[in-house]
């Protein structure tokens, strides 16, 4: 590939797809003296799927946890759908309503049934009446392909089923962007596929997604951009084709050689 | 390859001789232990049987059974206590069956096996209490106690009809139980004075918990709930002022009756206080945290008797001149404040044991902190510490015996009245103490078995 | 600005502090006002005035001594009952706890019955049982007709049992008790050195060290030598009824109140200790035992090196907590005639001393015990942390 077209590809890659939904500028984050995020600048556009990869300790989880304020950034600005994240509680709550998060440990509420898990937030936060919330929940369960588990407790489900319920729970809030923090890392291998399939369908349906994962197959299939982070910094950003065939930075090459 | 057919397992039966060999003489050291223990045990058993069946002066209990049960409660008002027992039996029946049918419904929907309770299992489950009731009946010299027991049983069974309530009417069951308990309390203490306050509080709590009002916005919903609560409280107040019933205030209660009520009241009152203290101790506001930590560590460092002394001697000085709460009020206040500190520590342990991911998931869904505490964190944390809580309440029940030191005649203290009689001044002390110990033991052991059972079920279940 | 998270925090704090402050101020204002009105003092001056009542069973205490000396007597008695109670509870609790895990059906059932019985009755009932059903109105004779259990073949009594006091043998100084104490101290140091020497021998050569036998043996020999060289530095006094069988002379006399409190609390707390012991051993996962067995360790070695060290780590915090509970439970002696600090405070208030400062002192005493024990607990916890 000639250097000009590769630079062009790179420039295209760093520009967001639609209007920017999430704008992160100059963000630093410290845990005591340890700097977990160093000068992060990235925009995520509407309907864009961004996959973040990197070694453990690189700050990928910290970054997306800052986006819904589960962690507080120390410097710089984060703007989600026009709302800037600050100490203002109302802003924080609004951002959390518009973002959905799927955790590595699922974090389903074990004392509630599946359908109660899903209808909890719509009823309490969006004030949906019970019947509407339940039909919404059933719709979400259809989307993740486990409608028959509605009245079971999380403890009765397999890991893959639990994670799909977690996805349905976040989707029920009709978020503008979905954040995934290593959603398949805690799953047995035979269950990873069913969760990834749901995520692929979501992406193809036009959901804006930021996914932290090690599943390169997923990145190659649906990512619009791949971001490589290491030691708290964004090292390289690119399209999947560019990224996996011709990465520029040495650190990226080293990392990819270890996992591919 | 041909499949191997499954054959029945070899049968291993243990003959008595084998059992003795395995269990009593598995090795030399164990054998020596058996040889030493067996004669001692047999002798002790022989002396115990002699004491219980032959030598014991049990007429001290037979003649004073009423004193032990209800102390110096006025004899012509005894019907109140009987009525109270009936109300409580009914409430127990309603409460137990409402809870059980609710759990059964949820289990059925989730496809889990539904536990069935057969009468024989219930007897095995509560045998200490049943034994105590049988002992009481044995010591009874009239037919009245038999009638009371039978009546209570009948009302309990009547209450269990609540299991036929469908799910949407389950709140009626809880309301019935609450009303029964209030009625049971009022029938003894009367509706005069400020007793309507407690009843109003209970009714308001039930109203808040059961009224749902879907589809309304935040402010109108709040206004409607407040309005309904005020209306309910007003109704209660009206009922109480329109139907004045005299009664026997709790400063005149004694015996086992007083022990049970002091325990129940202290348990109920200490729970919300302890919960608040635990939340304050975990709060991020340093002032709240220091205040509650200071209180908890102070209370946990001193014995209960010092707080009871404080209640008796100092409380009078801390309130405006003229107000003079009765000994029992002071005692209940002291025990409540004491237990709240321990409850706070237990709840704090439960909160700490909850994985932080639960809080994060609730936050990520946009649930405000108050809601996430109420719907997600507290239900799980409290469920996890039920065994420790029950243990604390058993302790509380046993600690009511300290009122003896304050010359209040609860179940242990009523002995001084028994032995003040010329017939029993210096005899039969062992018998009365054994009886009192048996009474405490029956209740405490039954509670502890329930808690162990709950622990086993919670670990296996969800 | 009013939605800012930080502002709300500060405001919330301020409100909470103000509310509590106002409440406390109201309570204390009432206290001061009522005290002034009734003329009862709030200061601690009463500590220097004479006690004016006799402490039962303490003939050497002069009622004219200042109150603070009475307080010291109370504290001493609390400590005495606590120490003996803890020793009894520890030994009995350990035995019962291990018995409950034993394969012997009889021992296990007996231990289980013991625990389920004593755990579920109030400690006060046990204390009252001892005080009233064993002692005061019980089967024991009074002092004149005490049961004397003698040493077979001699004139000496090993045990004297009566309604008011029990007599036991004791040590008395026959000239050189202090010197013998020195011998004991030196002997212990030498025994420790022998222990370490044998351990080193075992490390270097692998020969069995038998260090317990060596150390105890050396100690015993040294004590024997010291006893002979010092020419009978102490003698044993046997409890006898002197003064026309009206008093216990010689020997060590403990009175009924002390036995009631220390014995009853020992029995009661032992049931909790047994449960802690049992629970901590059961908490060690079976995988540990399996690994030990796979390594061909004997049962004794498995317990000594794998199970018990881990069980001890788990058991120590709740055990220390039980010690604290026992100390606090000695306050129940207020119901019977044992003059520990709570009993004396109640008597003193009954004799007209000001209640508020007396109770403050009482609570202060227990708080000090509790702080000391909590401190010990923290030290133990930190030392016992497994490295992560």
Coordinates of N, CA and C in Angstrom, one line a residue, chain C residues 30-159:
Chain C
X30 N -31.1 19.5 80.5 CA -32.1 19.0 81.4 C -31.3 18.3 82.6
X31 N -30.3 17.6 82.3 CA -29.5 17.0 83.3 C -29.0 17.9 84.4
X32 N -28.3 19.0 83.9 CA -27.8 20.0 84.8 C -28.9 20.7 85.6
X33 N -29.9 21.0 84.9 CA -31.0 21.7 85.6 C -31.6 20.9 86.7
X34 N -31.9 19.6 86.3 CA -32.5 18.7 87.3 C -31.6 18.4 88.5
X35 N -30.3 18.3 88.2 CA -29.4 18.1 89.3 C -29.3 19.3 90.2
X36 N -29.3 20.5 89.6 CA -29.3 21.6 90.5 C -30.5 21.7 91.3
X37 N -31.7 21.4 90.7 CA -32.9 21.4 91.4 C -33.0 20.5 92.6
X38 N -32.5 19.2 92.4 CA -32.6 18.3 93.4 C -31.4 18.2 94.4
X39 N -30.4 19.0 94.0 CA -29.3 19.1 94.9 C -28.3 18.0 94.8
X40 N -28.4 17.1 93.8 CA -27.5 16.0 93.7 C -26.4 16.4 92.8
X41 N -25.2 16.1 93.2 CA -24.0 16.6 92.6 C -23.7 15.8 91.3
X42 N -22.9 16.5 90.4 CA -22.5 15.8 89.2 C -21.0 15.6 89.1
X43 N -20.3 16.1 90.2 CA -18.8 16.0 90.1 C -18.3 14.7 90.7
X44 N -17.0 14.6 90.7 CA -16.4 13.3 91.1 C -15.8 13.5 92.5
X45 N -16.2 14.5 93.2 CA -15.6 14.7 94.6 C -16.0 13.6 95.5
X46 N -17.1 12.9 95.3 CA -17.5 11.9 96.2 C -16.4 10.8 96.3
X47 N -15.5 10.7 95.4 CA -14.5 9.7 95.4 C -13.6 9.7 96.6
X48 N -13.5 10.9 97.1 CA -12.5 11.1 98.2 C -13.2 10.9 99.6
X49 N -14.5 10.8 99.6 CA -15.1 10.7 100.9 C -15.2 9.2 101.3
X50 N -15.4 9.0 102.6 CA -15.4 7.6 103.1 C -16.6 6.8 102.5
X51 N -16.3 5.5 102.3 CA -17.3 4.6 101.7 C -18.5 4.4 102.5
X52 N -18.3 4.3 103.8 CA -19.4 4.1 104.7 C -20.3 2.9 104.6
X53 N -19.8 1.9 103.9 CA -20.5 0.6 104.1 C -19.4 -0.5 103.9
X54 N -19.7 -1.6 104.5 CA -18.7 -2.7 104.5 C -18.9 -3.6 103.2
X55 N -17.8 -3.9 102.6 CA -17.8 -4.8 101.5 C -17.9 -6.2 102.0
X56 N -19.0 -6.9 101.7 CA -19.1 -8.3 102.2 C -17.9 -9.2 101.8
X57 N -17.5 -10.0 102.7 CA -16.4 -11.0 102.5 C -15.0 -10.3 102.3
X58 N -14.9 -9.1 102.7 CA -13.6 -8.4 102.6 C -13.3 -7.8 103.9
X59 N -13.0 -8.7 104.9 CA -12.8 -8.2 106.3 C -11.8 -7.1 106.4
X60 N -10.8 -7.1 105.5 CA -9.7 -6.2 105.6 C -10.1 -4.8 105.1
X61 N -11.2 -4.7 104.5 CA -11.6 -3.4 104.0 C -12.2 -2.5 105.1
X62 N -11.7 -1.3 105.3 CA -12.2 -0.4 106.3 C -13.3 0.5 105.7
X63 N -14.5 0.5 106.3 CA -15.5 1.4 105.7 C -15.2 2.8 105.7
X64 N -14.1 3.2 106.4 CA -13.7 4.6 106.4 C -12.8 5.0 105.2
X65 N -12.4 3.9 104.5 CA -11.5 4.3 103.4 C -12.3 5.0 102.3
X66 N -11.6 5.9 101.5 CA -12.3 6.6 100.5 C -12.9 5.7 99.4
X67 N -13.9 6.3 98.8 CA -14.6 5.5 97.8 C -13.7 5.0 96.7
X68 N -12.7 5.8 96.3 CA -11.9 5.3 95.2 C -11.2 4.0 95.5
X69 N -11.0 3.7 96.8 CA -10.4 2.4 97.2 C -11.4 1.3 97.0
X70 N -12.7 1.6 97.2 CA -13.7 0.7 97.0 C -13.7 0.3 95.5
X71 N -13.6 1.4 94.7 CA -13.6 1.1 93.2 C -12.5 0.2 92.8
X72 N -11.3 0.4 93.5 CA -10.2 -0.5 93.1 C -10.5 -1.9 93.5
X73 N -11.1 -2.1 94.7 CA -11.4 -3.5 95.1 C -12.4 -4.1 94.1
X74 N -13.3 -3.3 93.6 CA -14.3 -3.8 92.6 C -13.6 -4.2 91.4
X75 N -12.6 -3.4 90.9 CA -11.9 -3.7 89.7 C -11.1 -5.0 89.9
X76 N -10.5 -5.1 91.0 CA -9.7 -6.3 91.3 C -10.5 -7.5 91.2
X77 N -11.7 -7.4 91.8 CA -12.6 -8.6 91.8 C -13.1 -8.9 90.4
X78 N -13.4 -7.9 89.7 CA -13.8 -8.1 88.3 C -12.7 -8.9 87.5
X79 N -11.5 -8.4 87.7 CA -10.4 -9.1 87.0 C -10.2 -10.5 87.4
X80 N -10.3 -10.7 88.7 CA -10.1 -12.0 89.3 C -11.1 -13.0 88.7
X81 N -12.4 -12.6 88.7 CA -13.4 -13.5 88.2 C -13.2 -13.7 86.7
X82 N -12.8 -12.6 86.0 CA -12.6 -12.8 84.6 C -11.5 -13.7 84.2
X83 N -10.4 -13.6 84.9 CA -9.3 -14.5 84.6 C -9.6 -15.9 84.8
X84 N -10.2 -16.2 86.0 CA -10.5 -17.6 86.2 C -11.6 -18.1 85.3
X85 N -12.5 -17.3 85.0 CA -13.6 -17.7 84.1 C -13.0 -18.0 82.7
X86 N -12.1 -17.1 82.3 CA -11.5 -17.3 80.9 C -10.7 -18.6 80.9
X87 N -10.0 -18.9 81.9 CA -9.2 -20.1 81.9 C -10.1 -21.3 81.9
X88 N -11.1 -21.3 82.7 CA -12.1 -22.4 82.8 C -12.7 -22.6 81.4
X89 N -13.2 -21.4 80.8 CA -13.9 -21.5 79.5 C -13.0 -22.0 78.4
X90 N -11.7 -21.6 78.5 CA -10.8 -22.0 77.4 C -10.6 -23.5 77.4
X91 N -10.3 -24.0 78.6 CA -10.0 -25.4 78.7 C -11.2 -26.3 78.4
X92 N -12.3 -25.9 79.1 CA -13.5 -26.7 78.9 C -14.0 -26.6 77.4
X93 N -14.0 -25.4 76.9 CA -14.5 -25.1 75.6 C -13.6 -25.9 74.5
X94 N -12.3 -25.9 74.7 CA -11.5 -26.6 73.8 C -11.8 -28.1 73.8
X95 N -11.9 -28.7 75.0 CA -12.3 -30.1 75.1 C -13.6 -30.4 74.5
X96 N -14.6 -29.6 74.8 CA -16.0 -29.9 74.3 C -16.0 -29.7 72.8
X97 N -15.3 -28.7 72.3 CA -15.3 -28.4 70.9 C -14.7 -29.6 70.1
X98 N -13.5 -30.1 70.6 CA -12.9 -31.2 69.9 C -13.7 -32.5 70.1
X99 N -14.3 -32.7 71.3 CA -15.1 -33.8 71.5 C -16.3 -33.9 70.5
X100 N -16.8 -32.7 70.2 CA -18.0 -32.7 69.3 C -17.6 -33.2 67.9
X101 N -16.3 -33.1 67.5 CA -15.9 -33.5 66.2 C -15.4 -35.0 66.3
X102 N -15.4 -35.6 67.5 CA -14.8 -36.9 67.6 C -15.7 -38.0 66.9
X103 N -15.0 -39.1 66.6 CA -15.7 -40.2 66.0 C -16.5 -41.0 67.0
X104 N -16.2 -40.8 68.3 CA -16.9 -41.5 69.4 C -18.3 -40.9 69.5
X105 N -19.3 -41.7 69.3 CA -20.7 -41.2 69.3 C -21.0 -40.6 70.6
X106 N -20.6 -41.3 71.7 CA -21.0 -40.8 73.0 C -20.4 -39.4 73.3
X107 N -19.1 -39.3 73.0 CA -18.5 -38.0 73.3 C -19.1 -36.9 72.4
X108 N -19.3 -37.2 71.2 CA -19.9 -36.2 70.3 C -21.3 -35.8 70.7
X109 N -22.1 -36.7 71.1 CA -23.5 -36.4 71.5 C -23.5 -35.6 72.8
X110 N -22.6 -36.0 73.7 CA -22.6 -35.4 75.0 C -22.1 -33.9 74.8
X111 N -21.1 -33.7 74.0 CA -20.6 -32.4 73.7 C -21.7 -31.5 73.0
X112 N -22.4 -32.1 72.1 CA -23.5 -31.4 71.4 C -24.6 -31.0 72.4
X113 N -24.9 -31.9 73.3 CA -26.0 -31.5 74.3 C -25.5 -30.4 75.2
X114 N -24.2 -30.5 75.6 CA -23.7 -29.5 76.4 C -23.8 -28.1 75.8
X115 N -23.4 -28.1 74.5 CA -23.4 -26.8 73.8 C -24.8 -26.3 73.6
X116 N -25.7 -27.1 73.1 CA -27.1 -26.7 72.9 C -27.8 -26.3 74.1
X117 N -27.4 -26.9 75.3 CA -28.0 -26.5 76.5 C -27.5 -25.2 77.0
X118 N -26.2 -25.0 77.2 CA -25.7 -23.8 77.8 C -25.8 -22.6 76.9
X119 N -25.8 -22.8 75.6 CA -25.8 -21.6 74.7 C -27.2 -21.0 74.8
X120 N -28.2 -21.7 75.1 CA -29.6 -21.2 75.0 C -30.2 -20.8 76.3
X121 N -29.4 -20.8 77.4 CA -30.0 -20.2 78.6 C -29.2 -19.0 79.0
X122 N -29.9 -18.0 79.6 CA -29.2 -16.8 80.0 C -28.1 -17.1 81.0
X123 N -26.9 -16.4 80.9 CA -25.9 -16.7 81.9 C -26.3 -16.3 83.3
X124 N -27.2 -15.3 83.4 CA -27.7 -14.9 84.7 C -28.4 -16.1 85.4
X125 N -29.1 -16.9 84.6 CA -29.8 -18.0 85.2 C -28.8 -19.0 85.8
X126 N -27.7 -19.2 85.1 CA -26.7 -20.1 85.6 C -26.1 -19.6 86.9
X127 N -25.8 -18.3 86.9 CA -25.2 -17.7 88.0 C -26.1 -17.8 89.2
X128 N -27.4 -17.5 89.0 CA -28.4 -17.5 90.1 C -28.5 -19.0 90.6
X129 N -28.5 -19.9 89.6 CA -28.6 -21.3 90.0 C -27.5 -21.7 91.0
X130 N -26.2 -21.3 90.6 CA -25.1 -21.6 91.5 C -25.3 -20.9 92.8
X131 N -25.7 -19.7 92.8 CA -25.7 -18.9 94.0 C -26.9 -19.4 94.9
X132 N -28.0 -19.8 94.4 CA -29.2 -20.1 95.2 C -29.4 -21.6 95.4
X133 N -29.2 -22.3 94.3 CA -29.6 -23.7 94.3 C -28.4 -24.6 94.7
X134 N -27.2 -24.1 94.6 CA -26.1 -24.9 95.0 C -25.6 -24.4 96.3
X135 N -25.5 -23.1 96.5 CA -24.9 -22.5 97.7 C -26.0 -22.2 98.7
X136 N -26.6 -21.1 98.5 CA -27.4 -20.5 99.6 C -28.5 -21.5 100.2
X137 N -29.3 -22.0 99.3 CA -30.3 -22.9 99.8 C -30.1 -24.4 99.3
X138 N -28.8 -24.6 99.0 CA -28.5 -25.9 98.4 C -28.1 -27.0 99.3
X139 N -27.7 -28.0 98.8 CA -27.4 -29.2 99.5 C -26.1 -29.2 100.4
X140 N -25.3 -28.1 100.2 CA -24.1 -28.1 100.9 C -24.3 -27.7 102.4
X141 N -23.5 -28.2 103.3 CA -23.6 -27.8 104.7 C -23.0 -26.5 104.9
X142 N -23.3 -25.9 106.1 CA -22.7 -24.6 106.4 C -21.3 -24.9 107.0
X143 N -20.6 -23.8 107.2 CA -19.1 -23.9 107.5 C -18.8 -24.8 108.6
X144 N -19.5 -24.8 109.7 CA -19.2 -25.7 110.8 C -19.2 -27.1 110.4
X145 N -20.1 -27.5 109.6 CA -20.2 -28.9 109.2 C -19.7 -29.2 107.8
X146 N -18.7 -28.4 107.4 CA -18.2 -28.6 106.0 C -17.9 -30.0 105.6
X147 N -18.0 -30.3 104.4 CA -17.5 -31.6 103.9 C -16.0 -31.4 103.7
X148 N -15.3 -32.3 104.4 CA -13.8 -32.2 104.3 C -13.3 -33.5 103.5
X149 N -12.8 -33.2 102.4 CA -12.2 -34.3 101.6 C -10.7 -34.4 101.9
X150 N -10.4 -35.4 102.6 CA -9.0 -35.5 103.0 C -8.1 -36.2 102.1
X151 N -6.8 -36.0 102.3 CA -5.8 -36.7 101.5 C -5.7 -38.1 102.2
X152 N -5.9 -39.2 101.5 CA -5.9 -40.5 102.1 C -4.6 -40.8 102.9
X153 N -4.8 -41.2 104.1 CA -3.6 -41.5 104.9 C -3.1 -40.4 105.8
X154 N -3.5 -39.2 105.5 CA -3.0 -38.1 106.3 C -4.1 -37.3 107.0
X155 N -3.7 -36.3 107.7 CA -4.6 -35.5 108.4 C -5.1 -34.3 107.6
X156 N -4.4 -34.1 106.4 CA -4.7 -32.9 105.7 C -5.9 -33.0 104.8
X157 N -6.6 -31.8 104.7 CA -7.7 -31.7 103.8 C -7.3 -31.2 102.4
X158 N -7.8 -31.9 101.4 CA -7.5 -31.4 100.0 C -8.5 -30.4 99.6
X159 N -9.8 -30.7 100.0 CA -10.9 -29.8 99.6 C -11.8 -29.7 100.8

